[in-house]
GROMACS .gro file of C-alpha atoms in nm:
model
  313
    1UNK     CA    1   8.063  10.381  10.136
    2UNK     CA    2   7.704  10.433  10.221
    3UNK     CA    3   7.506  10.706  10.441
    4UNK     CA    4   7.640  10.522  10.769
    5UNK     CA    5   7.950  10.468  10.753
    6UNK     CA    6   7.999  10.807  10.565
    7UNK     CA    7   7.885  10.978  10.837
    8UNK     CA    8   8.153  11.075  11.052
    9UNK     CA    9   8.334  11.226  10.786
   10UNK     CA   10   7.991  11.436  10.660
   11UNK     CA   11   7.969  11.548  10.994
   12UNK     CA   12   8.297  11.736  11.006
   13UNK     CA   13   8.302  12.132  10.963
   14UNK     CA   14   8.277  12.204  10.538
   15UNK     CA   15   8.624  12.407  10.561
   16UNK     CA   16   8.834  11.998  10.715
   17UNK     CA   17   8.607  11.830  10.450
   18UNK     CA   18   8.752  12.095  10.205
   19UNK     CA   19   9.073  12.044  10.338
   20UNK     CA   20   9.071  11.635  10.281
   21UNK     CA   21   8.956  11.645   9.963
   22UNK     CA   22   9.295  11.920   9.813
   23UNK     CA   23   9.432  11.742   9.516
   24UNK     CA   24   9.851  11.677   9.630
   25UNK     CA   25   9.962  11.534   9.270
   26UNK     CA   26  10.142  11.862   9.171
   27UNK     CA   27  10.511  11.850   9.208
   28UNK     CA   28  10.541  12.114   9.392
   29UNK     CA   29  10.326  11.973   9.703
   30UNK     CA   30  10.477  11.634   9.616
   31UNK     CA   31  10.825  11.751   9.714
   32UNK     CA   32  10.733  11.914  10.029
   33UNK     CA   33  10.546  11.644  10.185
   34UNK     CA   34  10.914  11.458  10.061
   35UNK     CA   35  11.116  11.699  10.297
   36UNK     CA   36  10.843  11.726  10.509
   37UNK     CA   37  10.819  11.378  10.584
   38UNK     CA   38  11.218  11.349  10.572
   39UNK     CA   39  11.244  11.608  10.838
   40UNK     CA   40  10.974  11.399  11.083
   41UNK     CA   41  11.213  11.090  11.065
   42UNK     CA   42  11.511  11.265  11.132
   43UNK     CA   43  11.323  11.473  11.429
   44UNK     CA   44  11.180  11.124  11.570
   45UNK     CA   45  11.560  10.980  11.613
   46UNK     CA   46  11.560  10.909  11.973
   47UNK     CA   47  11.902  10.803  12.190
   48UNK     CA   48  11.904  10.467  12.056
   49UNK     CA   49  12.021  10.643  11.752
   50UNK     CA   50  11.718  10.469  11.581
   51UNK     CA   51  11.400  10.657  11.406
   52UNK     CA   52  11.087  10.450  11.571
   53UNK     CA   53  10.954  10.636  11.286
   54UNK     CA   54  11.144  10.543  10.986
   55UNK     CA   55  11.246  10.176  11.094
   56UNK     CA   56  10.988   9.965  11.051
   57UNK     CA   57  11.044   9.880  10.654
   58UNK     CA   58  11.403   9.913  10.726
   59UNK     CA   59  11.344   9.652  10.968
   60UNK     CA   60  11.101   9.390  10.752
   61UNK     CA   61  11.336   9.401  10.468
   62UNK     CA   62  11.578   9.208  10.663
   63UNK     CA   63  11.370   8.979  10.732
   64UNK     CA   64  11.372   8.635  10.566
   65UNK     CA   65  11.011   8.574  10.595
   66UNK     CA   66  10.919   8.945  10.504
   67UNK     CA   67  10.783   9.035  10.848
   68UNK     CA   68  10.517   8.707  10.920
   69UNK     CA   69  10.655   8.699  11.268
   70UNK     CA   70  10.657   9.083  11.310
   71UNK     CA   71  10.317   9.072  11.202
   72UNK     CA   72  10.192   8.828  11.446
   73UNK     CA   73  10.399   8.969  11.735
   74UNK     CA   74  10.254   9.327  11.692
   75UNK     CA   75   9.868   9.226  11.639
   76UNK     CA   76   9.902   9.115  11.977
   77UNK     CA   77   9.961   9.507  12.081
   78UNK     CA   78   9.658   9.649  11.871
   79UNK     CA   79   9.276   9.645  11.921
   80UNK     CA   80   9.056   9.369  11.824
   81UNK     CA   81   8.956   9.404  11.442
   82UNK     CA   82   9.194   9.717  11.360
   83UNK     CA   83   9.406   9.585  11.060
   84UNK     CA   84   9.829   9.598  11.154
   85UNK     CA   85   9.927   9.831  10.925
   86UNK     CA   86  10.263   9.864  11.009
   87UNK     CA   87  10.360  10.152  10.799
   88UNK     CA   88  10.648  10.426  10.852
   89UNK     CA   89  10.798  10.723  10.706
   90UNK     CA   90  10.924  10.568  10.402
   91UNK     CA   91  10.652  10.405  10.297
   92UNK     CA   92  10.481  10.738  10.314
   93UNK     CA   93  10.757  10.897  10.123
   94UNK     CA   94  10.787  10.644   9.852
   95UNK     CA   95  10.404  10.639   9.827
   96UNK     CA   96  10.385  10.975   9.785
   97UNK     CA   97  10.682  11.026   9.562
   98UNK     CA   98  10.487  10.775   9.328
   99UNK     CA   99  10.162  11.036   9.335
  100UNK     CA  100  10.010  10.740   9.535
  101UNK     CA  101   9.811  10.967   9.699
  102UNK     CA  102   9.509  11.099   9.542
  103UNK     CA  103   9.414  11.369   9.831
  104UNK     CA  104   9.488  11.503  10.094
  105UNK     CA  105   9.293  11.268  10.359
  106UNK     CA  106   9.447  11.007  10.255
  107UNK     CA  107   9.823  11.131  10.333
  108UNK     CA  108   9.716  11.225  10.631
  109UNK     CA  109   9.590  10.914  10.728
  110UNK     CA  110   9.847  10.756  10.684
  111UNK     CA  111  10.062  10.962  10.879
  112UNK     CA  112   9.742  10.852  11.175
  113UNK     CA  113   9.861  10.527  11.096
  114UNK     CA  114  10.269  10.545  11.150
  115UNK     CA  115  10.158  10.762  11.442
  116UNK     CA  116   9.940  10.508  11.574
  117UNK     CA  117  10.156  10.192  11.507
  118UNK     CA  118  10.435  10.359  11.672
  119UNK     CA  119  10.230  10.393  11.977
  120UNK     CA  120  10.075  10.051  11.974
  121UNK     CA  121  10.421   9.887  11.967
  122UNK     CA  122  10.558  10.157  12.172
  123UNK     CA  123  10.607   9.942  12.500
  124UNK     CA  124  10.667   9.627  12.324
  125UNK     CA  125  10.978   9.748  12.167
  126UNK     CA  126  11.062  10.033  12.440
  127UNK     CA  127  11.005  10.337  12.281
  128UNK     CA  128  10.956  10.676  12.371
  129UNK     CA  129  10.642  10.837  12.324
  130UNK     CA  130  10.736  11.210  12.447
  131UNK     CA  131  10.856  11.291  12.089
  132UNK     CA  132  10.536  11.235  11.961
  133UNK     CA  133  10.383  11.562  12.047
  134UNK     CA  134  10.639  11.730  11.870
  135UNK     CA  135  10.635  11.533  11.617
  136UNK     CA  136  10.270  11.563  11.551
  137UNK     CA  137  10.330  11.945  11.608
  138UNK     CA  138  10.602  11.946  11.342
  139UNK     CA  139  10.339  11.758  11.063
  140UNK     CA  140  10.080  12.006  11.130
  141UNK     CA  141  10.277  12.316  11.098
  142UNK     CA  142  10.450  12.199  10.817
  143UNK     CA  143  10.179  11.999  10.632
  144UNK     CA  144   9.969  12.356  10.674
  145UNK     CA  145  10.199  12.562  10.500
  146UNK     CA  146  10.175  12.380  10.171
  147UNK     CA  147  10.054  12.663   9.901
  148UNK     CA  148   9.753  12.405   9.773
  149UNK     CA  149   9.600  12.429  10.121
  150UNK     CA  150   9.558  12.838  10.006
  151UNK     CA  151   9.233  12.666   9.834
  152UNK     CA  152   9.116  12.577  10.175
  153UNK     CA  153   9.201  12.920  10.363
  154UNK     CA  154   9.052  13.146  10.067
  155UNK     CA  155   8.745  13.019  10.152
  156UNK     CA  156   8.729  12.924  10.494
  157UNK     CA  157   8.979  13.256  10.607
  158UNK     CA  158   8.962  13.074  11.029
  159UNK     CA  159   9.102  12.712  10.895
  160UNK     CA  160   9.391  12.571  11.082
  161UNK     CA  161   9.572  12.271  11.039
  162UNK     CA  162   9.616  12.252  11.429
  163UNK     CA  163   9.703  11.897  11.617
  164UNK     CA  164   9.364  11.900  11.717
  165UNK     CA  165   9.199  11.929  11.376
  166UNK     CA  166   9.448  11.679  11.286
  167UNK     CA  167   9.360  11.466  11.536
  168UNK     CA  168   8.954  11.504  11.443
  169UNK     CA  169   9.000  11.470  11.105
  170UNK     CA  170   9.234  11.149  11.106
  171UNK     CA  171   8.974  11.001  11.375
  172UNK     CA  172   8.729  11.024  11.172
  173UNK     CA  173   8.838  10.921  10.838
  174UNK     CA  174   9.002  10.611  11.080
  175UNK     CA  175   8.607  10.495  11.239
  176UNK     CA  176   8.437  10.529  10.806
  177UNK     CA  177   8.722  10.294  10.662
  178UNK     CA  178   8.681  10.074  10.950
  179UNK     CA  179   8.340  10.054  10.944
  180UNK     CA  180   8.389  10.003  10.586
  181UNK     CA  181   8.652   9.717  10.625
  182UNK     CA  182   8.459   9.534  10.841
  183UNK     CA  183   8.130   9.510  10.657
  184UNK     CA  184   8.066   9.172  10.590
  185UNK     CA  185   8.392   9.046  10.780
  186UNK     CA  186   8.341   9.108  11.169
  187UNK     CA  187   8.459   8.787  11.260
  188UNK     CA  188   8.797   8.859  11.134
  189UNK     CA  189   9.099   8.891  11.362
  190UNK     CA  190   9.353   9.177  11.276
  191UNK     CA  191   9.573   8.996  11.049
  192UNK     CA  192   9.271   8.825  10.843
  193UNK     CA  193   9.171   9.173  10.792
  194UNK     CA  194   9.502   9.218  10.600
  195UNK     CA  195   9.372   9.033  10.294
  196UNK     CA  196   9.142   9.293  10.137
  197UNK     CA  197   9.301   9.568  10.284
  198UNK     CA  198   9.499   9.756  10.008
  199UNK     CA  199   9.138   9.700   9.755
  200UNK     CA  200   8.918   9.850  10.065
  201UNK     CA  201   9.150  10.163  10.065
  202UNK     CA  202   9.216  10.247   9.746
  203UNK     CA  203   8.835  10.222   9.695
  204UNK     CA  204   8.792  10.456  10.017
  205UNK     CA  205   9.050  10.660   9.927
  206UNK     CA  206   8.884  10.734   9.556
  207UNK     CA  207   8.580  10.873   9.749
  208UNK     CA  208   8.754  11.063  10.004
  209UNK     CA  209   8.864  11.273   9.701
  210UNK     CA  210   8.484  11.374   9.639
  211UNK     CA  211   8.393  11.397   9.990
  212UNK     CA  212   8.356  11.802   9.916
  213UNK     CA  213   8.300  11.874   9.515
  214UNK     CA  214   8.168  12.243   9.607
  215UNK     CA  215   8.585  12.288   9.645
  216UNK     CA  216   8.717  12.457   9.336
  217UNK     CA  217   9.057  12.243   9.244
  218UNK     CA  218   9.251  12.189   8.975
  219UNK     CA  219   9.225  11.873   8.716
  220UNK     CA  220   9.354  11.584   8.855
  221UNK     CA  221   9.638  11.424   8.737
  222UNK     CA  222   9.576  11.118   8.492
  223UNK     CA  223   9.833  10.878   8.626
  224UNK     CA  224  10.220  10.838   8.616
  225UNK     CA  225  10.396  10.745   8.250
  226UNK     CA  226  10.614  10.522   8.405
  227UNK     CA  227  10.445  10.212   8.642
  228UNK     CA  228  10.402  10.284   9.006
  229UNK     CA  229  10.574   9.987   9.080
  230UNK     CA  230  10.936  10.103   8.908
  231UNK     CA  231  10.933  10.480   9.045
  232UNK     CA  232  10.890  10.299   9.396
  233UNK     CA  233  11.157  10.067   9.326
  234UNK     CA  234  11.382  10.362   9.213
  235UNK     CA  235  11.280  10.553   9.529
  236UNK     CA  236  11.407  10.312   9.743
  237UNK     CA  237  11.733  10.291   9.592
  238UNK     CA  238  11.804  10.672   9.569
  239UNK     CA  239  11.800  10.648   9.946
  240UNK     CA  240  12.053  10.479  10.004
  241UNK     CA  241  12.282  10.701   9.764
  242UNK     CA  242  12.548  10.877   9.929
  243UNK     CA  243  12.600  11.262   9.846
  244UNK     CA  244  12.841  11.231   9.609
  245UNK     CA  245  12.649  10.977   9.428
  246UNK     CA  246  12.352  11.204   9.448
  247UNK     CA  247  12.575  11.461   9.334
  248UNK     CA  248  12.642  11.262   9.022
  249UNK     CA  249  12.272  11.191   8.911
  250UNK     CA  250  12.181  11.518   8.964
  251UNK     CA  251  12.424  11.628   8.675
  252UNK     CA  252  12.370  11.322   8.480
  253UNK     CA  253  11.944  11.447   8.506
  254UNK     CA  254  11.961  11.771   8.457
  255UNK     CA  255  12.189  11.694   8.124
  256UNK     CA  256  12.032  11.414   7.963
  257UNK     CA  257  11.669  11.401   8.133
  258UNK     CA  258  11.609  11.738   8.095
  259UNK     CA  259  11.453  11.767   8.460
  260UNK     CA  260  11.498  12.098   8.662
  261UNK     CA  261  11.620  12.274   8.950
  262UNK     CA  262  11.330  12.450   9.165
  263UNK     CA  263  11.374  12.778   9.334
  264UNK     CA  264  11.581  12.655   9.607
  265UNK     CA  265  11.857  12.502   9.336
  266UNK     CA  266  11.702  12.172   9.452
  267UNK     CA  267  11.652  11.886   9.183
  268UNK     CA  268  11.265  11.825   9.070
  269UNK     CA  269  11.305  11.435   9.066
  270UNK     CA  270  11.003  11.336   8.898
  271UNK     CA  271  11.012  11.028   8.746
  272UNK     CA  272  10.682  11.050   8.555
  273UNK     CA  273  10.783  11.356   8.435
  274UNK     CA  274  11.071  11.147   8.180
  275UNK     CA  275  10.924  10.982   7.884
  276UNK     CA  276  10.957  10.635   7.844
  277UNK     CA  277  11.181  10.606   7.572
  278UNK     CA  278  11.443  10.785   7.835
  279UNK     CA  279  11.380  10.614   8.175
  280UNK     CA  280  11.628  10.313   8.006
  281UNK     CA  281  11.930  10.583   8.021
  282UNK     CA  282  11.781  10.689   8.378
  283UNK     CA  283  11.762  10.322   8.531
  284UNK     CA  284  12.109  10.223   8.367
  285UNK     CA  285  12.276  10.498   8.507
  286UNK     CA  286  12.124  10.504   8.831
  287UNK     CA  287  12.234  10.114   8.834
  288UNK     CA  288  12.584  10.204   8.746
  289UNK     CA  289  12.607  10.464   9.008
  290UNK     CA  290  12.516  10.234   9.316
  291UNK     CA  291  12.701   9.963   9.450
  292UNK     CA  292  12.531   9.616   9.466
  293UNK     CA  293  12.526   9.629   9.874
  294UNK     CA  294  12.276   9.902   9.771
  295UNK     CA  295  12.109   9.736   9.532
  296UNK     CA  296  12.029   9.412   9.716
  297UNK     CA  297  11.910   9.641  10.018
  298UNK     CA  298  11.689   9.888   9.842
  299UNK     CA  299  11.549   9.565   9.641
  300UNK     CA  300  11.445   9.385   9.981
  301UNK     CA  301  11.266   9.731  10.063
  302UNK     CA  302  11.068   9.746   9.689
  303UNK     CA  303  10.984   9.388   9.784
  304UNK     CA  304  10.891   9.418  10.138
  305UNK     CA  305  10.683   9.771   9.991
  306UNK     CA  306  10.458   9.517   9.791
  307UNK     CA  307  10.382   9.248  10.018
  308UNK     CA  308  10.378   9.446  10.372
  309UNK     CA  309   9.995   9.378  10.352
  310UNK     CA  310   9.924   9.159  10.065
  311UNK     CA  311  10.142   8.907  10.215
  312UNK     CA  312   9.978   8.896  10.523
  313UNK     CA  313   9.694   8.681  10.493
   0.00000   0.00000   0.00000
């Protein structure tokens, strides 16, 4: 991005630019922004007995046309020239859970983003918006406490990881990518901005990681051994397991995959973690384990994962 459009983002206080640029590819902050963003769905579950914020792929991978129509119907609720990114808590979780997120910034806007669909579409589809204050209250507090943000507070001692600071620093990562996805394509409507989406923010997100190199972090991690692609698909699957299935991978991991417990007793399941020549044994017993109602449901989600913007052109 150049000077311009980077400037929102320079102009933030050094300790939120440290703070956006922490490194989350260690398993140990991978796993609580799992629960953590487990617990937000299950706090956002509303009378309706529906999460508004964990139903949206749910939702599209029912869908025969993947979403075209939910696409279409929602743009109508957003501004002119912001891109419908209809994301939710899974596809946070699953992104995530597949180290798709290179720092810190870029989790968190995404979270701006399920936040702010949720609103947009609020009255369309009659949903309450008095949870989100919690909610929001919930991500901060929790997202806060992760032991890599101890970076950030050694040496800025006063940071928080308040609403508000949320709410500044998701802002303003929100107006640079805009102003970067619009260069060159200001004419386009909210759907044609779709097209180069995913490209636009995997470039922004690369240089969100080096907004603030004076921050002393850890090597990044190179890359998962096993494809994005197939950890996502495996993701989506394991959530629709039932305990006692659960129960039985667990014991089938920890005996043949060699992965571990961590010091709550609760399984480390990191895929890149198993070398290749195992994640065979993994898939085929994960596929013997689940029935194929589960299969065909979690394979809609994997598919509706890969085109929820690069379909929507």
């Amino acid at each position: 991005m150049d000077a311009s459009e980077n400037q929102p983002l320079r102009d933030l206080p050094e300790a939120y630019r440290a703070f956006i640029t922490l490194s989350i590819t260690d398993i140990v902050s991978i796993f609580t922004i799992s629960k953590i963003v487990q617990e937000l769905s299950a706090e956002s579950i509303v009378e309706r007995g529906d999460s508004g914020l964990g139903q949206v792929l749910k939702y599209l991978s029912y869908q025969a046309d993947l979403g075209a129509e939910y696409f279409k119907l929602v743009s109508k609720e957003y501004p002119p020239n912001v891109p419908v990114t209809a994301y939710d808590v899974l596809y946070v979780r699953a992104k995530a859970m597949c180290r798709g997120y290179t720092c810190m910034g870029a989790l968190v806007y995404d979270i701006f983003l399920v936040f702010s669909h949720y609103k947009y579409v609020s009255a369309l589809f009659k949903l309450s918006l008095d949870i989100l204050p919690r909610i929001v209250n919930l991500f901060c507090k929790s997202l806060g406490s992760l032991p890599v943000v101890s970076q950030v507070l050694s040496l800025y001692p006063l940071f928080e990881f308040s609403p508000e600071v949320f709410k500044e620093i998701a802002s303003s990562i929100d107006v640079a990518f805009l102003a970067q996805l619009r260069k060159g394509r200001e004419h386009k409507t909210n759907l044609e901005l779709l097209a180069d989406y995913l490209e636009s923010r995997d470039a922004f997100d690369a240089e969100l990681a080096t907004l603030e190199p004076s921050l002393n972090r850890s090597v990044r991690f190179a890359g998962p051994i096993v494809p994005i692609e197939h950890q996502q698909a495996l993701i989506m699957l394991l959530q629709e397991f039932t305990e006692e299935q659960v129960n039985e991978l667990e014991d089938f991991l920890l005996d043949t995959a060699g992965l571990e417990l961590d010091g709550n007793k609760d399984l480390i399941l990191d895929f890149s973690a198993i070398p290749v020549d195992k994640m065979h044994m993994v898939c085929e017993q994960i596929l013997k384990i689940s029935t194929q109602d589960q299969q065909k449901i979690s394979a809609h989600r994997v598919h509706v994962l890969k085109t929820l913007v690069l379909g929507m052109k």
